């Protein structure tokens, strides 16, 4: 039963990530194929980088439902484009839940492969946040997470709570739930209170020398 | 003898892909080294992504003639730049033949690695089309195949015909020839009749919320 | 003792590469997290691509000091930004020493994995120069090394001297020192005398046809 619940959450997260990519592709006037690829890369890109780093076969090559969910996301955007615009808050919730789950999955997989906790935290953050980086590279924009919102920081905070609970002797389920909860809380609070990280530099000197 | 024929076609395809990358690098005023890298990435990038996904050593690390063909492509563009401009139709033919062959090679290699047909179709499309995506990322442009021409769609159509012939009991050679033929036909027809996929979105709303 | 010396040089090189990335991220007004990632990718990106191509676990997943050095680089840029601008010449020296060491490390690792010398030269160049390419992709700029400075060419020249000394029967240490020396000399001379490679094309024809 828990597996079924996790699967539903993973589908919702994949759908939310894919829709976020497809909506940005729509702004760039990509065709359906391009929008599908951008949606797919947003949804599975982070986990693909993680799996390449873990020297294992990318997860989406073992089950075709990631493709099907992305195709469903494309269909939804094509059919309900106007209405989807008004659902920003709904998508934000799905996207945040998906993010939390992706980080937990990425951390768990890295630990299962025998890597230490600090590698697992990085892999969790990559799983959650780097699909969006690949998306921004594909649509030729500066990666959003490098300039806006406490997105990757939420992943890191969740990862650190996973570590902390593990040190305190909590069970794996408690570690995972606390990790996911911290990510959701930090991300929601950061949007409500408009938190952001300090930025670097505001002078116009040309530092380029490499 | 067939291997020799295939090798010649692969060299022609590699040359055509490399020249397409080098000509775009020339537009960006890249130096010779940059042009060589862009040409090389266009020619071998798709197959490299495929091999990383298949957890195997990239094919071009096992034989240096891909480098030599790319160096030849660079030499040709440097020497005959003015004349090459007039040969667009010739390049289109070479490029299309190379595309068809690359898709067949990518599919066959994935099937040989024990992956199912739907993975092979994706790997074939990646082999044929994603060198161009990497090229466009390197020259800092939005990927062309996401907005113009029925390029990746031709790869998919070829892959589906491979699948269909395989279901109907055709031999591997028939599967491969029909796959290549469909790709060439779809791509040529799409250029002649100016086919394109529908695009997404034409309003100016800012969808960005991730 | 030599290992200690090499380690110090590698730390200095990593620090110099990370600072070069962080300073460019500062120009783009990235936040601290974004700047950290750009610095990290500049420092470890080339070796990561090399390790994926060699089918081995990326080196930075086996020791966390690359993360710590990058965090130190971020701290240095935040604290001493104004003063760092005046240290361009110092950074150039560190950056060049780091480059030379990274190429030698990349070549040695590839040879240890059983690849031939021509693959090792490519892997050395990737180790030294492609962190900067990934950095430029992340900050959405055309890769600098494709248009300016004899950077990758210095790596290639160093790799060729490694090969030559190996053919002439020199010991591995002599091969490595000559490789590093050639890289440093070529890069320093190229900046002093403003060497550059020829560029391709200066007409406005639209070559795009793929």
mmCIF file of N, CA and C in Angstrom, chain B residues 20 22-24 26-35 37-38 48 52 56-58 60-64 67 74 77-78 81 85 88 91-92 95 132 135 137-140 144 149 151 187, chain C residues 50 52-55 115-116 118-119 122-123 125-126 129-130 133 136-137 140-149 152-153 156 196-210:
data_model
loop_
_atom_site.group_PDB
_atom_site.id
_atom_site.type_symbol
_atom_site.label_atom_id
_atom_site.label_comp_id
_atom_site.label_asym_id
_atom_site.label_seq_id
_atom_site.Cartn_x
_atom_site.Cartn_y
_atom_site.Cartn_z
ATOM 1 N N UNK B 20 28.106 20.514 -40.955
ATOM 2 C CA UNK B 20 26.972 21.337 -40.515
ATOM 3 C C UNK B 20 27.326 22.078 -39.223
ATOM 4 N N UNK B 22 30.449 22.854 -38.185
ATOM 5 C CA UNK B 22 31.541 23.799 -38.437
ATOM 6 C C UNK B 22 31.016 25.049 -39.137
ATOM 7 N N UNK B 23 30.042 24.883 -40.042
ATOM 8 C CA UNK B 23 29.494 26.057 -40.714
ATOM 9 C C UNK B 23 28.759 26.975 -39.740
ATOM 10 N N UNK B 24 28.051 26.377 -38.751
ATOM 11 C CA UNK B 24 27.399 27.217 -37.738
ATOM 12 C C UNK B 24 28.443 27.895 -36.850
ATOM 13 N N UNK B 26 31.330 28.807 -37.793
ATOM 14 C CA UNK B 26 31.912 29.882 -38.596
ATOM 15 C C UNK B 26 31.058 31.147 -38.484
ATOM 16 N N UNK B 27 29.734 30.972 -38.480
ATOM 17 C CA UNK B 27 28.831 32.120 -38.330
ATOM 18 C C UNK B 27 29.065 32.837 -37.016
ATOM 19 N N UNK B 28 29.496 32.089 -35.981
ATOM 20 C CA UNK B 28 29.724 32.669 -34.657
ATOM 21 C C UNK B 28 31.159 33.171 -34.510
ATOM 22 N N UNK B 29 31.932 33.080 -35.590
ATOM 23 C CA UNK B 29 33.335 33.509 -35.578
ATOM 24 C C UNK B 29 34.184 32.753 -34.554
ATOM 25 N N UNK B 30 33.874 31.491 -34.340
ATOM 26 C CA UNK B 30 34.731 30.656 -33.495
ATOM 27 C C UNK B 30 36.074 30.473 -34.187
ATOM 28 N N UNK B 31 37.129 30.214 -33.398
ATOM 29 C CA UNK B 31 38.412 29.914 -34.016
ATOM 30 C C UNK B 31 38.436 28.447 -34.467
ATOM 31 N N UNK B 32 39.566 28.054 -35.092
ATOM 32 C CA UNK B 32 39.632 26.701 -35.666
ATOM 33 C C UNK B 32 39.375 25.621 -34.628
ATOM 34 N N UNK B 33 39.946 25.806 -33.446
ATOM 35 C CA UNK B 33 39.734 24.801 -32.410
ATOM 36 C C UNK B 33 38.256 24.719 -32.026
ATOM 37 N N UNK B 34 37.636 25.875 -31.799
ATOM 38 C CA UNK B 34 36.213 25.895 -31.445
ATOM 39 C C UNK B 34 35.371 25.260 -32.542
ATOM 40 N N UNK B 35 35.689 25.591 -33.799
ATOM 41 C CA UNK B 35 34.933 25.020 -34.914
ATOM 42 C C UNK B 35 35.100 23.505 -34.966
ATOM 43 N N UNK B 37 35.706 21.508 -32.408
ATOM 44 C CA UNK B 37 34.938 20.908 -31.313
ATOM 45 C C UNK B 37 33.446 20.911 -31.635
ATOM 46 N N UNK B 38 32.937 22.011 -32.173
ATOM 47 C CA UNK B 38 31.513 22.068 -32.500
ATOM 48 C C UNK B 38 31.187 21.029 -33.583
ATOM 49 N N UNK B 48 27.423 9.658 -28.264
ATOM 50 C CA UNK B 48 28.078 9.691 -26.955
ATOM 51 C C UNK B 48 27.039 9.657 -25.836
ATOM 52 N N UNK B 52 26.681 6.702 -23.014
ATOM 53 C CA UNK B 52 26.645 6.951 -21.569
ATOM 54 C C UNK B 52 25.383 6.330 -20.966
ATOM 55 N N UNK B 56 28.288 2.253 -21.499
ATOM 56 C CA UNK B 56 29.405 1.672 -22.234
ATOM 57 C C UNK B 56 30.351 2.785 -22.668
ATOM 58 N N UNK B 57 31.572 2.431 -23.041
ATOM 59 C CA UNK B 57 32.561 3.424 -23.463
ATOM 60 C C UNK B 57 32.120 4.098 -24.763
ATOM 61 N N UNK B 58 32.135 5.441 -24.808
ATOM 62 C CA UNK B 58 31.755 6.131 -26.048
ATOM 63 C C UNK B 58 32.503 5.586 -27.255
ATOM 64 N N UNK B 60 33.600 6.637 -30.022
ATOM 65 C CA UNK B 60 34.710 7.337 -30.690
ATOM 66 C C UNK B 60 36.020 7.202 -29.898
ATOM 67 N N UNK B 61 35.966 6.637 -28.674
ATOM 68 C CA UNK B 61 37.208 6.409 -27.939
ATOM 69 C C UNK B 61 37.870 5.099 -28.383
ATOM 70 N N UNK B 62 37.193 4.346 -29.250
ATOM 71 C CA UNK B 62 37.709 3.054 -29.685
ATOM 72 C C UNK B 62 38.286 3.096 -31.097
ATOM 73 N N UNK B 63 38.148 4.213 -31.781
ATOM 74 C CA UNK B 63 38.680 4.332 -33.149
ATOM 75 C C UNK B 63 38.852 5.805 -33.441
ATOM 76 N N UNK B 64 40.052 6.186 -33.953
ATOM 77 C CA UNK B 64 40.314 7.626 -34.089
ATOM 78 C C UNK B 64 39.837 8.222 -35.406
ATOM 79 N N UNK B 67 37.769 11.481 -35.373
ATOM 80 C CA UNK B 67 38.543 12.720 -35.261
ATOM 81 C C UNK B 67 39.114 13.127 -36.604
ATOM 82 N N UNK B 74 36.821 20.135 -41.220
ATOM 83 C CA UNK B 74 37.326 21.486 -40.939
ATOM 84 C C UNK B 74 38.174 21.988 -42.099
ATOM 85 N N UNK B 77 35.952 23.036 -45.000
ATOM 86 C CA UNK B 77 35.258 24.317 -44.810
ATOM 87 C C UNK B 77 36.247 25.471 -44.949
ATOM 88 N N UNK B 78 37.478 25.310 -44.414
ATOM 89 C CA UNK B 78 38.476 26.381 -44.519
ATOM 90 C C UNK B 78 38.841 26.627 -45.982
ATOM 91 N N UNK B 81 35.156 27.323 -48.447
ATOM 92 C CA UNK B 81 34.008 27.941 -47.787
ATOM 93 C C UNK B 81 33.006 28.518 -48.792
ATOM 94 N N UNK B 85 28.815 26.911 -49.768
ATOM 95 C CA UNK B 85 27.529 27.569 -49.582
ATOM 96 C C UNK B 85 26.542 27.141 -50.657
ATOM 97 N N UNK B 88 24.209 23.408 -50.695
ATOM 98 C CA UNK B 88 23.237 23.106 -49.647
ATOM 99 C C UNK B 88 22.433 21.840 -49.939
ATOM 100 N N UNK B 91 24.535 18.763 -49.346
ATOM 101 C CA UNK B 91 24.695 18.492 -47.927
ATOM 102 C C UNK B 91 23.420 17.942 -47.312
ATOM 103 N N UNK B 92 22.304 18.469 -47.776
ATOM 104 C CA UNK B 92 21.043 17.986 -47.244
ATOM 105 C C UNK B 92 20.902 16.490 -47.487
ATOM 106 N N UNK B 95 23.438 14.683 -45.224
ATOM 107 C CA UNK B 95 23.009 14.817 -43.845
ATOM 108 C C UNK B 95 21.845 13.865 -43.558
ATOM 109 N N UNK B 132 22.984 17.475 -32.769
ATOM 110 C CA UNK B 132 22.569 18.822 -33.150
ATOM 111 C C UNK B 132 22.106 19.652 -31.959
ATOM 112 N N UNK B 135 25.248 20.706 -30.212
ATOM 113 C CA UNK B 135 25.844 21.767 -31.044
ATOM 114 C C UNK B 135 25.188 23.115 -30.750
ATOM 115 N N UNK B 137 23.540 24.037 -28.085
ATOM 116 C CA UNK B 137 23.869 24.490 -26.733
ATOM 117 C C UNK B 137 25.261 25.121 -26.726
ATOM 118 N N UNK B 138 26.216 24.497 -27.423
ATOM 119 C CA UNK B 138 27.588 25.028 -27.449
ATOM 120 C C UNK B 138 27.668 26.388 -28.127
ATOM 121 N N UNK B 139 26.887 26.596 -29.198
ATOM 122 C CA UNK B 139 26.944 27.902 -29.869
ATOM 123 C C UNK B 139 25.918 28.853 -29.271
ATOM 124 N N UNK B 140 25.318 28.463 -28.149
ATOM 125 C CA UNK B 140 24.413 29.317 -27.388
ATOM 126 C C UNK B 140 23.186 29.760 -28.186
ATOM 127 N N UNK B 144 17.615 23.998 -32.665
ATOM 128 C CA UNK B 144 16.870 24.147 -33.903
ATOM 129 C C UNK B 144 15.773 23.100 -34.035
ATOM 130 N N UNK B 149 11.449 22.186 -38.756
ATOM 131 C CA UNK B 149 11.648 20.953 -39.502
ATOM 132 C C UNK B 149 11.170 19.722 -38.717
ATOM 133 N N UNK B 151 12.477 16.824 -37.918
ATOM 134 C CA UNK B 151 13.760 16.136 -37.904
ATOM 135 C C UNK B 151 13.697 14.928 -36.975
ATOM 136 N N UNK B 187 11.879 12.951 -44.122
ATOM 137 C CA UNK B 187 12.654 14.196 -44.044
ATOM 138 C C UNK B 187 12.636 14.938 -45.381
ATOM 139 N N UNK C 50 35.407 13.566 -18.062
ATOM 140 C CA UNK C 50 36.428 12.533 -18.298
ATOM 141 C C UNK C 50 36.042 11.214 -17.613
ATOM 142 N N UNK C 52 33.087 10.150 -16.608
ATOM 143 C CA UNK C 52 31.931 9.512 -17.246
ATOM 144 C C UNK C 52 32.373 8.781 -18.514
ATOM 145 N N UNK C 53 33.254 9.414 -19.302
ATOM 146 C CA UNK C 53 33.745 8.768 -20.521
ATOM 147 C C UNK C 53 34.580 7.523 -20.188
ATOM 148 N N UNK C 54 35.313 7.557 -19.082
ATOM 149 C CA UNK C 54 36.117 6.401 -18.663
ATOM 150 C C UNK C 54 35.278 5.344 -17.940
ATOM 151 N N UNK C 55 33.956 5.590 -17.822
ATOM 152 C CA UNK C 55 33.048 4.667 -17.125
ATOM 153 C C UNK C 55 33.473 4.424 -15.687
ATOM 154 N N UNK C 115 43.705 3.071 -21.939
ATOM 155 C CA UNK C 115 43.415 3.690 -23.228
ATOM 156 C C UNK C 115 44.707 4.114 -23.916
ATOM 157 N N UNK C 116 44.695 4.202 -25.251
ATOM 158 C CA UNK C 116 45.902 4.605 -25.983
ATOM 159 C C UNK C 116 46.196 6.099 -25.783
ATOM 160 N N UNK C 118 46.371 8.678 -27.796
ATOM 161 C CA UNK C 118 45.541 9.716 -28.415
ATOM 162 C C UNK C 118 44.268 9.955 -27.602
ATOM 163 N N UNK C 119 43.717 8.902 -26.985
ATOM 164 C CA UNK C 119 42.568 9.098 -26.098
ATOM 165 C C UNK C 119 43.002 9.885 -24.860
ATOM 166 N N UNK C 122 43.156 13.581 -25.506
ATOM 167 C CA UNK C 122 41.813 14.170 -25.516
ATOM 168 C C UNK C 122 41.278 14.285 -24.096
ATOM 169 N N UNK C 123 41.464 13.235 -23.290
ATOM 170 C CA UNK C 123 40.944 13.260 -21.916
ATOM 171 C C UNK C 123 41.679 14.306 -21.079
ATOM 172 N N UNK C 125 42.918 17.121 -22.249
ATOM 173 C CA UNK C 125 42.382 18.415 -22.681
ATOM 174 C C UNK C 125 40.989 18.639 -22.104
ATOM 175 N N UNK C 126 40.147 17.589 -22.099
ATOM 176 C CA UNK C 126 38.814 17.701 -21.516
ATOM 177 C C UNK C 126 38.918 18.046 -20.032
ATOM 178 N N UNK C 129 40.160 21.786 -19.874
ATOM 179 C CA UNK C 129 39.480 22.893 -20.542
ATOM 180 C C UNK C 129 37.957 22.837 -20.485
ATOM 181 N N UNK C 130 37.347 21.671 -20.213
ATOM 182 C CA UNK C 130 35.895 21.591 -20.375
ATOM 183 C C UNK C 130 35.101 21.987 -19.140
ATOM 184 N N UNK C 133 34.055 25.203 -20.274
ATOM 185 C CA UNK C 133 32.962 25.138 -21.255
ATOM 186 C C UNK C 133 31.623 24.956 -20.533
ATOM 187 N N UNK C 136 30.555 28.174 -18.962
ATOM 188 C CA UNK C 136 29.990 29.141 -19.894
ATOM 189 C C UNK C 136 28.584 28.743 -20.328
ATOM 190 N N UNK C 137 28.327 27.425 -20.425
ATOM 191 C CA UNK C 137 26.967 26.974 -20.742
ATOM 192 C C UNK C 137 26.027 27.353 -19.590
ATOM 193 N N UNK C 140 25.155 30.849 -19.568
ATOM 194 C CA UNK C 140 24.507 31.214 -20.831
ATOM 195 C C UNK C 140 25.349 32.149 -21.688
ATOM 196 N N UNK C 141 26.638 31.833 -21.824
ATOM 197 C CA UNK C 141 27.521 32.566 -22.723
ATOM 198 C C UNK C 141 28.118 31.599 -23.725
ATOM 199 N N UNK C 142 28.531 32.126 -24.884
ATOM 200 C CA UNK C 142 29.283 31.280 -25.802
ATOM 201 C C UNK C 142 30.611 30.894 -25.150
ATOM 202 N N UNK C 143 30.994 29.614 -25.212
ATOM 203 C CA UNK C 143 32.235 29.196 -24.561
ATOM 204 C C UNK C 143 33.420 30.050 -24.991
ATOM 205 N N UNK C 144 34.094 30.605 -23.986
ATOM 206 C CA UNK C 144 35.203 31.524 -24.210
ATOM 207 C C UNK C 144 36.345 30.861 -24.967
ATOM 208 N N UNK C 145 36.623 29.578 -24.624
ATOM 209 C CA UNK C 145 37.812 28.957 -25.224
ATOM 210 C C UNK C 145 37.639 28.701 -26.711
ATOM 211 N N UNK C 146 36.400 28.828 -27.216
ATOM 212 C CA UNK C 146 36.203 28.620 -28.646
ATOM 213 C C UNK C 146 36.515 29.881 -29.440
ATOM 214 N N UNK C 147 36.719 30.997 -28.728
ATOM 215 C CA UNK C 147 36.917 32.229 -29.471
ATOM 216 C C UNK C 147 38.141 33.024 -29.049
ATOM 217 N N UNK C 148 38.697 32.709 -27.883
ATOM 218 C CA UNK C 148 39.721 33.584 -27.341
ATOM 219 C C UNK C 148 40.838 32.764 -26.723
ATOM 220 N N UNK C 149 42.044 33.239 -26.855
ATOM 221 C CA UNK C 149 43.181 32.645 -26.174
ATOM 222 C C UNK C 149 43.519 31.247 -26.686
ATOM 223 N N UNK C 152 42.929 25.652 -25.039
ATOM 224 C CA UNK C 152 42.890 24.221 -25.321
ATOM 225 C C UNK C 152 44.093 23.815 -26.166
ATOM 226 N N UNK C 153 44.547 24.742 -27.017
ATOM 227 C CA UNK C 153 45.726 24.435 -27.831
ATOM 228 C C UNK C 153 46.946 24.178 -26.954
ATOM 229 N N UNK C 156 46.664 20.678 -25.776
ATOM 230 C CA UNK C 156 47.039 19.741 -26.831
ATOM 231 C C UNK C 156 48.553 19.698 -27.006
ATOM 232 N N UNK C 196 46.640 34.020 -31.138
ATOM 233 C CA UNK C 196 45.308 33.419 -31.221
ATOM 234 C C UNK C 196 45.238 32.557 -32.464
ATOM 235 N N UNK C 197 44.285 31.650 -32.480
ATOM 236 C CA UNK C 197 44.076 30.805 -33.648
ATOM 237 C C UNK C 197 43.292 31.595 -34.691
ATOM 238 N N UNK C 198 43.436 31.220 -35.968
ATOM 239 C CA UNK C 198 42.600 31.859 -36.995
ATOM 240 C C UNK C 198 41.132 31.574 -36.710
ATOM 241 N N UNK C 199 40.275 32.512 -37.075
ATOM 242 C CA UNK C 199 38.847 32.256 -36.938
ATOM 243 C C UNK C 199 38.283 31.885 -38.290
ATOM 244 N N UNK C 200 37.103 31.322 -38.242
ATOM 245 C CA UNK C 200 36.427 30.904 -39.464
ATOM 246 C C UNK C 200 35.395 31.961 -39.847
ATOM 247 N N UNK C 201 35.341 32.263 -41.123
ATOM 248 C CA UNK C 201 34.197 33.002 -41.666
ATOM 249 C C UNK C 201 34.102 34.438 -41.198
ATOM 250 N N UNK C 202 33.800 35.334 -42.134
ATOM 251 C CA UNK C 202 33.465 36.699 -41.771
ATOM 252 C C UNK C 202 32.453 37.298 -42.735
ATOM 253 N N UNK C 203 31.658 36.453 -43.343
ATOM 254 C CA UNK C 203 30.575 36.973 -44.185
ATOM 255 C C UNK C 203 29.252 36.696 -43.478
ATOM 256 N N UNK C 204 28.206 37.281 -43.983
ATOM 257 C CA UNK C 204 26.933 37.208 -43.261
ATOM 258 C C UNK C 204 25.933 36.222 -43.851
ATOM 259 N N UNK C 205 26.398 35.382 -44.748
ATOM 260 C CA UNK C 205 25.516 34.360 -45.297
ATOM 261 C C UNK C 205 24.906 33.500 -44.184
ATOM 262 N N UNK C 206 23.686 33.097 -44.382
ATOM 263 C CA UNK C 206 23.057 32.197 -43.418
ATOM 264 C C UNK C 206 23.284 30.762 -43.861
ATOM 265 N N UNK C 207 24.184 30.075 -43.170
ATOM 266 C CA UNK C 207 24.525 28.712 -43.562
ATOM 267 C C UNK C 207 23.529 27.681 -43.034
ATOM 268 N N UNK C 208 22.691 28.124 -42.122
ATOM 269 C CA UNK C 208 21.804 27.179 -41.447
ATOM 270 C C UNK C 208 21.000 26.344 -42.425
ATOM 271 N N UNK C 209 21.254 25.047 -42.423
ATOM 272 C CA UNK C 209 20.303 24.241 -43.168
ATOM 273 C C UNK C 209 19.933 22.939 -42.490
ATOM 274 N N UNK C 210 20.586 22.632 -41.355
ATOM 275 C CA UNK C 210 20.171 21.365 -40.715
ATOM 276 C C UNK C 210 18.869 21.550 -39.989
#
